[in-house]
Amino acid sequence: MSDTTFFVIETIVKSLIIVAVFSALAGFGTYFERKVMAFMQRRYGPMLVGPQGVLQVLADGIKLFTKEDIVPANSVPLIFKIAPVITASTAFIAMAAVPFFPSFEIMGHTVSPIVADINIGILFVLGAMAVGLYGPLLGGMASNNKWSILGAARTVVQFLSFEVITGLSLLAPIMMIGSLSLIDINNYQTEGGVAGWLIWTQPVAFFLFMIAAFAETNRTPFDLLEHEAEVVAGFATEYSGMRWGMFFIGEYANLFTVAFLVSLVFLGGFNDLGFIPGALAILLKVAFFFFVFLWVRSTWPHIRPDQLMWLCWKVLMPIAIINLLITGIVILA
Amino acid sequence: MAKQEYKHIEIADYPKTGFARFIQVMRRSLRVELFKGMGITFGVMIRTLFRGEMHTMQYPNEKLPVSARYRAIHKLLRFMESESERCIGCGLCEKICISKCIRMDTKLDENSRKVVPEYTINFGRCIFCGYCAEVCPELAIVHGDRYENVSEQRAHFSLKDDMLTPLDRLKEQKEFPGFGAVNPEADKMIKKTPLAY
C-alpha cells in the first residue's frame, strides 16, 4: 500500500472513529451526569433500564429519534433546521486538531491519533468551538419565541465574555512553548513527569482557562443560554426530538474537547506518567475533568449574565493580562 | 433533654463602598469558599454510595413500613391455632358503619354455630373511619396495610374471599396490635424536639 492511499484511508477511518466514539460518549455523558448528580443529591438516578440504568441512554435515544419533528409557526424554517447541525458539526470539526493519544505503529506505518496536525492547532480548536455558538444564536433567533430570543441574546453576552479569557489565558503558555500545535505543547511537557506539567509554571492561566472553559461549554456556573429557571430552556425552547439531541451531542462533545485541551496544555497531555502509559494517563485526566464539570454543576449556583460580563471583563481579563506581562518579563529576563 | 447547641450565623451588612466590595470579593476568593462547597457535595456522594445515606426508596421494590394505626383496606383474620374464622357474625360492624357500606349474611351451620357466608364492604362508599375495626369484639375485622387499591372494578378487594386470610398464608398473618399502637419503625424515626431556643 502506498503512503498516499494509506494516508487517505487512515484519515477517513480516524474521522469515522472520532464521530462514532464521541457521539456515543455524548450519550454516556448524559448517563454519567445524571448518576453523579443523583449521588451528590442522595438519589439513585436512572435505575430501571438495564443494570444500574446503563441502558437509559438507549431508551433516551429511541425517544429522541422517534419524537415528532416540530418546526414552529412563523419561525424561519431553514435556519431553524440548520442551527443544531452547526453546533454538532463544529463540535466534531474542533476535534480534528486534537491529538487524543500518543502515536503508535500499524502495518509499518506510524499512526498518530490526530486527524490533522496543523501548526495552528489550538487556535483552530478554539475557533471552531467558538463558531459552534452560532447554533444557539441562530436557533434562538429563528424560533419565533421570546425565551429563545433571550437565550440567543445571552449567547452573544457569553461569547463576548469568555472569548477574551480563553485567548489571553492560553497566550501565556503558548509564549513559553513557542508553538500553537497541540503535539508541540504536549512534547514540551515530556521532561520531569508531574513536575514538568505546565500547571506548575502557569497556575493562573490554568484557572483562567478552566473558568473560560465552563463558559465555553455552557456548563453550570455559566449556563445562561438555557437556564430553565429563568428562560424556560433558552435557545432550545422550541426544539424537540433529534434537533434538540444534536444540540446536546454538540455540547457534550465540546465538553470532551475542552477536557482534552486542558489535559494537553496544562496537565502533561499523553506523556507517560510513571508506570501509567500515556494513553491511559490522558484518559484518566479527561475522566477527572469530566467529573469536575459534573461536580461543579451539582455544587455551585449559576450567575446572572451581567455578573458573567463583570467577572470576565473586570476581574479575569486584568488578571490574564498581568499574567501575560509577568510571563513575558520572565521569558525575556 | 440536654440543652441543644445552636450556631448563630453572623450575617454581615452588604458592603457600601467600592473598596469594601473589593475587600469582600478578595476575602471570599482567598478563603476558597467555592471549593469548600465542592468538598461538601463530594462528601455527600461518598456517604451516599458507601455509608448508606441514600434517601431514595425504590418504591415498587421496597416499601416503608406502614403504621399500625394506618387505615387501609380491611382484612378478616383467622385464629392461628384452629384456623377457623374469627368473625362470630354479631353484626356490630354493620350496625356502627356510618356510611352503611358493610353487608353480611349470617346463618346457623349444622353444629348450630353462627357462620358468615357473605361479608362485603362497598369501598366506593367506605370512608375508612375505622369504627368497624374498633367495635369488633373478636379482632376479626381489622385494617390492613394494603394501600395500593387500584383495580379494574370497584368490587375488587371487597368480597369475603379477598379480605379473609387464606389458609395457606395463615403463617404470615400478623396479630393486629390494636388502636393506638406505634409504628414498627417508631424508635428510628424519633427526632429530638428542639426545646431550647
PDB file of N, CA, C and O in Angstrom, chain A residues 36 38-45 47-48 207 291-292 295-296 298-301 310 315, chain B residues 25 33-35 37-39 41-42 44-45 47-49 53-58 61-62:
ATOM      1  N   VAL A  36     -23.927  10.948  38.605  1.00  0.00           N
ATOM      2  CA  VAL A  36     -23.092  11.682  39.558  1.00  0.00           C
ATOM      3  C   VAL A  36     -23.925  12.718  40.293  1.00  0.00           C
ATOM      4  O   VAL A  36     -23.856  12.849  41.527  1.00  0.00           O
ATOM      5  N   ALA A  38     -27.080  12.655  40.798  1.00  0.00           N
ATOM      6  CA  ALA A  38     -28.002  11.972  41.698  1.00  0.00           C
ATOM      7  C   ALA A  38     -27.302  11.596  42.994  1.00  0.00           C
ATOM      8  O   ALA A  38     -27.831  11.819  44.086  1.00  0.00           O
ATOM      9  N   PHE A  39     -26.090  11.046  42.894  1.00  0.00           N
ATOM     10  CA  PHE A  39     -25.384  10.629  44.103  1.00  0.00           C
ATOM     11  C   PHE A  39     -25.082  11.831  44.989  1.00  0.00           C
ATOM     12  O   PHE A  39     -25.135  11.733  46.213  1.00  0.00           O
ATOM     13  N   MET A  40     -24.769  12.970  44.348  1.00  0.00           N
ATOM     14  CA  MET A  40     -24.470  14.144  45.160  1.00  0.00           C
ATOM     15  C   MET A  40     -25.722  14.719  45.798  1.00  0.00           C
ATOM     16  O   MET A  40     -25.648  15.561  46.672  1.00  0.00           O
ATOM     17  N   GLN A  41     -26.889  14.279  45.321  1.00  0.00           N
ATOM     18  CA  GLN A  41     -28.141  14.733  45.940  1.00  0.00           C
ATOM     19  C   GLN A  41     -28.839  13.585  46.665  1.00  0.00           C
ATOM     20  O   GLN A  41     -30.042  13.638  46.896  1.00  0.00           O
ATOM     21  N   ARG A  42     -28.089  12.557  47.006  1.00  0.00           N
ATOM     22  CA  ARG A  42     -28.611  11.400  47.752  1.00  0.00           C
ATOM     23  C   ARG A  42     -29.753  10.708  47.015  1.00  0.00           C
ATOM     24  O   ARG A  42     -30.752  10.308  47.611  1.00  0.00           O
ATOM     25  N   ARG A  43     -29.622  10.577  45.683  1.00  0.00           N
ATOM     26  CA  ARG A  43     -30.625   9.839  44.912  1.00  0.00           C
ATOM     27  C   ARG A  43     -29.915   8.714  44.178  1.00  0.00           C
ATOM     28  O   ARG A  43     -28.702   8.608  44.214  1.00  0.00           O
ATOM     29  N   TYR A  44     -30.701   7.875  43.470  1.00  0.00           N
ATOM     30  CA  TYR A  44     -30.111   6.800  42.686  1.00  0.00           C
ATOM     31  C   TYR A  44     -29.834   7.225  41.252  1.00  0.00           C
ATOM     32  O   TYR A  44     -28.965   6.682  40.599  1.00  0.00           O
ATOM     33  N   GLY A  45     -30.632   8.132  40.707  1.00  0.00           N
ATOM     34  CA  GLY A  45     -30.543   8.414  39.283  1.00  0.00           C
ATOM     35  C   GLY A  45     -31.229   7.326  38.492  1.00  0.00           C
ATOM     36  O   GLY A  45     -32.015   6.558  39.058  1.00  0.00           O
ATOM     37  N   MET A  47     -32.296   3.972  37.146  1.00  0.00           N
ATOM     38  CA  MET A  47     -32.058   2.647  37.728  1.00  0.00           C
ATOM     39  C   MET A  47     -32.784   1.536  36.972  1.00  0.00           C
ATOM     40  O   MET A  47     -32.441   0.372  37.139  1.00  0.00           O
ATOM     41  N   LEU A  48     -33.775   1.861  36.170  1.00  0.00           N
ATOM     42  CA  LEU A  48     -34.700   0.812  35.730  1.00  0.00           C
ATOM     43  C   LEU A  48     -34.316   0.178  34.403  1.00  0.00           C
ATOM     44  O   LEU A  48     -34.552  -0.999  34.204  1.00  0.00           O
ATOM     45  N   PHE A 207      -6.271  28.296  35.884  1.00  0.00           N
ATOM     46  CA  PHE A 207      -7.564  28.623  36.485  1.00  0.00           C
ATOM     47  C   PHE A 207      -8.400  29.495  35.556  1.00  0.00           C
ATOM     48  O   PHE A 207      -9.613  29.293  35.426  1.00  0.00           O
ATOM     49  N   PHE A 291     -15.547  14.670  35.304  1.00  0.00           N
ATOM     50  CA  PHE A 291     -16.170  14.582  36.619  1.00  0.00           C
ATOM     51  C   PHE A 291     -16.227  15.954  37.274  1.00  0.00           C
ATOM     52  O   PHE A 291     -17.218  16.302  37.921  1.00  0.00           O
ATOM     53  N   VAL A 292     -15.157  16.752  37.094  1.00  0.00           N
ATOM     54  CA  VAL A 292     -15.156  18.088  37.693  1.00  0.00           C
ATOM     55  C   VAL A 292     -16.309  18.915  37.138  1.00  0.00           C
ATOM     56  O   VAL A 292     -16.989  19.626  37.889  1.00  0.00           O
ATOM     57  N   TRP A 295     -19.349  17.721  38.878  1.00  0.00           N
ATOM     58  CA  TRP A 295     -19.230  18.039  40.295  1.00  0.00           C
ATOM     59  C   TRP A 295     -19.582  19.504  40.526  1.00  0.00           C
ATOM     60  O   TRP A 295     -20.378  19.848  41.410  1.00  0.00           O
ATOM     61  N   VAL A 296     -19.017  20.362  39.690  1.00  0.00           N
ATOM     62  CA  VAL A 296     -19.292  21.793  39.820  1.00  0.00           C
ATOM     63  C   VAL A 296     -20.762  22.051  39.562  1.00  0.00           C
ATOM     64  O   VAL A 296     -21.398  22.837  40.250  1.00  0.00           O
ATOM     65  N   SER A 298     -23.278  20.224  40.186  1.00  0.00           N
ATOM     66  CA  SER A 298     -24.161  19.866  41.294  1.00  0.00           C
ATOM     67  C   SER A 298     -23.828  20.658  42.551  1.00  0.00           C
ATOM     68  O   SER A 298     -24.482  20.465  43.561  1.00  0.00           O
ATOM     69  N   THR A 299     -22.808  21.515  42.519  1.00  0.00           N
ATOM     70  CA  THR A 299     -22.450  22.251  43.719  1.00  0.00           C
ATOM     71  C   THR A 299     -22.773  23.738  43.630  1.00  0.00           C
ATOM     72  O   THR A 299     -23.402  24.287  44.537  1.00  0.00           O
ATOM     73  N   TRP A 300     -22.371  24.358  42.558  1.00  0.00           N
ATOM     74  CA  TRP A 300     -22.410  25.817  42.552  1.00  0.00           C
ATOM     75  C   TRP A 300     -23.699  26.352  41.960  1.00  0.00           C
ATOM     76  O   TRP A 300     -24.274  25.758  41.056  1.00  0.00           O
ATOM     77  N   PRO A 301     -24.134  27.501  42.458  1.00  0.00           N
ATOM     78  CA  PRO A 301     -25.254  28.179  41.817  1.00  0.00           C
ATOM     79  C   PRO A 301     -24.789  28.840  40.533  1.00  0.00           C
ATOM     80  O   PRO A 301     -23.589  28.987  40.320  1.00  0.00           O
ATOM     81  N   TRP A 310     -19.201  41.049  34.145  1.00  0.00           N
ATOM     82  CA  TRP A 310     -18.382  41.709  35.179  1.00  0.00           C
ATOM     83  C   TRP A 310     -17.165  40.848  35.485  1.00  0.00           C
ATOM     84  O   TRP A 310     -16.034  41.337  35.512  1.00  0.00           O
ATOM     85  N   VAL A 315     -12.536  41.349  36.086  1.00  0.00           N
ATOM     86  CA  VAL A 315     -11.677  40.594  37.002  1.00  0.00           C
ATOM     87  C   VAL A 315     -10.690  39.724  36.233  1.00  0.00           C
ATOM     88  O   VAL A 315      -9.477  39.839  36.386  1.00  0.00           O
TER      89      VAL A 315
ATOM     90  N   VAL B  25     -14.812  40.566  47.921  1.00  0.00           N
ATOM     91  CA  VAL B  25     -14.505  39.618  46.848  1.00  0.00           C
ATOM     92  C   VAL B  25     -13.189  38.914  47.137  1.00  0.00           C
ATOM     93  O   VAL B  25     -13.074  37.685  47.037  1.00  0.00           O
ATOM     94  N   GLU B  33     -14.058  29.672  49.315  1.00  0.00           N
ATOM     95  CA  GLU B  33     -15.352  29.171  49.794  1.00  0.00           C
ATOM     96  C   GLU B  33     -16.020  28.252  48.780  1.00  0.00           C
ATOM     97  O   GLU B  33     -16.672  27.285  49.152  1.00  0.00           O
ATOM     98  N   LEU B  34     -15.831  28.565  47.493  1.00  0.00           N
ATOM     99  CA  LEU B  34     -16.463  27.730  46.474  1.00  0.00           C
ATOM    100  C   LEU B  34     -15.973  26.293  46.567  1.00  0.00           C
ATOM    101  O   LEU B  34     -16.736  25.345  46.409  1.00  0.00           O
ATOM    102  N   PHE B  35     -14.675  26.135  46.862  1.00  0.00           N
ATOM    103  CA  PHE B  35     -14.127  24.779  46.888  1.00  0.00           C
ATOM    104  C   PHE B  35     -14.536  24.034  48.150  1.00  0.00           C
ATOM    105  O   PHE B  35     -14.635  22.813  48.148  1.00  0.00           O
ATOM    106  N   GLY B  37     -17.501  24.270  49.255  1.00  0.00           N
ATOM    107  CA  GLY B  37     -18.802  23.749  48.818  1.00  0.00           C
ATOM    108  C   GLY B  37     -18.641  22.462  48.031  1.00  0.00           C
ATOM    109  O   GLY B  37     -19.390  21.502  48.216  1.00  0.00           O
ATOM    110  N   MET B  38     -17.628  22.427  47.157  1.00  0.00           N
ATOM    111  CA  MET B  38     -17.394  21.201  46.393  1.00  0.00           C
ATOM    112  C   MET B  38     -16.991  20.060  47.315  1.00  0.00           C
ATOM    113  O   MET B  38     -17.365  18.912  47.081  1.00  0.00           O
ATOM    114  N   GLY B  39     -16.261  20.375  48.383  1.00  0.00           N
ATOM    115  CA  GLY B  39     -15.916  19.342  49.355  1.00  0.00           C
ATOM    116  C   GLY B  39     -17.160  18.747  49.987  1.00  0.00           C
ATOM    117  O   GLY B  39     -17.258  17.531  50.179  1.00  0.00           O
ATOM    118  N   THR B  41     -20.275  18.560  48.686  1.00  0.00           N
ATOM    119  CA  THR B  41     -21.015  17.673  47.776  1.00  0.00           C
ATOM    120  C   THR B  41     -20.267  16.364  47.564  1.00  0.00           C
ATOM    121  O   THR B  41     -20.891  15.312  47.451  1.00  0.00           O
ATOM    122  N   PHE B  42     -18.928  16.439  47.514  1.00  0.00           N
ATOM    123  CA  PHE B  42     -18.169  15.198  47.341  1.00  0.00           C
ATOM    124  C   PHE B  42     -18.371  14.288  48.553  1.00  0.00           C
ATOM    125  O   PHE B  42     -18.572  13.081  48.404  1.00  0.00           O
ATOM    126  N   VAL B  44     -20.962  14.208  50.442  1.00  0.00           N
ATOM    127  CA  VAL B  44     -22.316  13.654  50.351  1.00  0.00           C
ATOM    128  C   VAL B  44     -22.329  12.459  49.406  1.00  0.00           C
ATOM    129  O   VAL B  44     -22.936  11.426  49.685  1.00  0.00           O
ATOM    130  N   MET B  45     -21.608  12.600  48.273  1.00  0.00           N
ATOM    131  CA  MET B  45     -21.589  11.496  47.306  1.00  0.00           C
ATOM    132  C   MET B  45     -20.964  10.253  47.924  1.00  0.00           C
ATOM    133  O   MET B  45     -21.500   9.150  47.790  1.00  0.00           O
ATOM    134  N   ARG B  47     -20.709   9.462  51.113  1.00  0.00           N
ATOM    135  CA  ARG B  47     -21.575   8.886  52.146  1.00  0.00           C
ATOM    136  C   ARG B  47     -22.788   8.209  51.517  1.00  0.00           C
ATOM    137  O   ARG B  47     -23.259   7.184  52.000  1.00  0.00           O
ATOM    138  N   THR B  48     -23.305   8.785  50.413  1.00  0.00           N
ATOM    139  CA  THR B  48     -24.445   8.170  49.742  1.00  0.00           C
ATOM    140  C   THR B  48     -24.086   6.803  49.188  1.00  0.00           C
ATOM    141  O   THR B  48     -24.835   5.840  49.314  1.00  0.00           O
ATOM    142  N   LEU B  49     -22.886   6.731  48.586  1.00  0.00           N
ATOM    143  CA  LEU B  49     -22.519   5.489  47.922  1.00  0.00           C
ATOM    144  C   LEU B  49     -22.073   4.419  48.903  1.00  0.00           C
ATOM    145  O   LEU B  49     -22.386   3.246  48.732  1.00  0.00           O
ATOM    146  N   GLU B  53     -26.415   6.455  52.978  1.00  0.00           N
ATOM    147  CA  GLU B  53     -27.249   7.625  53.255  1.00  0.00           C
ATOM    148  C   GLU B  53     -28.168   7.945  52.085  1.00  0.00           C
ATOM    149  O   GLU B  53     -28.621   9.070  51.940  1.00  0.00           O
ATOM    150  N   MET B  54     -28.412   6.945  51.249  1.00  0.00           N
ATOM    151  CA  MET B  54     -29.308   7.159  50.112  1.00  0.00           C
ATOM    152  C   MET B  54     -30.714   7.457  50.615  1.00  0.00           C
ATOM    153  O   MET B  54     -31.214   6.751  51.479  1.00  0.00           O
ATOM    154  N   HIS B  55     -31.320   8.494  50.100  1.00  0.00           N
ATOM    155  CA  HIS B  55     -32.650   8.842  50.582  1.00  0.00           C
ATOM    156  C   HIS B  55     -33.767   8.223  49.763  1.00  0.00           C
ATOM    157  O   HIS B  55     -34.902   8.175  50.209  1.00  0.00           O
ATOM    158  N   THR B  56     -33.444   7.763  48.548  1.00  0.00           N
ATOM    159  CA  THR B  56     -34.496   7.255  47.683  1.00  0.00           C
ATOM    160  C   THR B  56     -34.988   5.900  48.172  1.00  0.00           C
ATOM    161  O   THR B  56     -34.204   5.038  48.524  1.00  0.00           O
ATOM    162  N   MET B  57     -36.306   5.722  48.211  1.00  0.00           N
ATOM    163  CA  MET B  57     -36.911   4.420  48.426  1.00  0.00           C
ATOM    164  C   MET B  57     -37.375   3.950  47.054  1.00  0.00           C
ATOM    165  O   MET B  57     -38.143   4.636  46.407  1.00  0.00           O
ATOM    166  N   GLN B  58     -36.856   2.806  46.604  1.00  0.00           N
ATOM    167  CA  GLN B  58     -37.226   2.357  45.255  1.00  0.00           C
ATOM    168  C   GLN B  58     -38.587   1.725  45.316  1.00  0.00           C
ATOM    169  O   GLN B  58     -38.710   0.507  45.458  1.00  0.00           O
ATOM    170  N   ASN B  61     -40.303  -1.837  44.577  1.00  0.00           N
ATOM    171  CA  ASN B  61     -39.474  -2.931  45.076  1.00  0.00           C
ATOM    172  C   ASN B  61     -39.300  -2.897  46.587  1.00  0.00           C
ATOM    173  O   ASN B  61     -39.160  -3.934  47.211  1.00  0.00           O
ATOM    174  N   GLU B  62     -39.230  -1.729  47.158  1.00  0.00           N
ATOM    175  CA  GLU B  62     -39.129  -1.647  48.612  1.00  0.00           C
ATOM    176  C   GLU B  62     -40.137  -0.624  49.100  1.00  0.00           C
ATOM    177  O   GLU B  62     -40.414   0.355  48.423  1.00  0.00           O
TER     178      GLU B  62
END
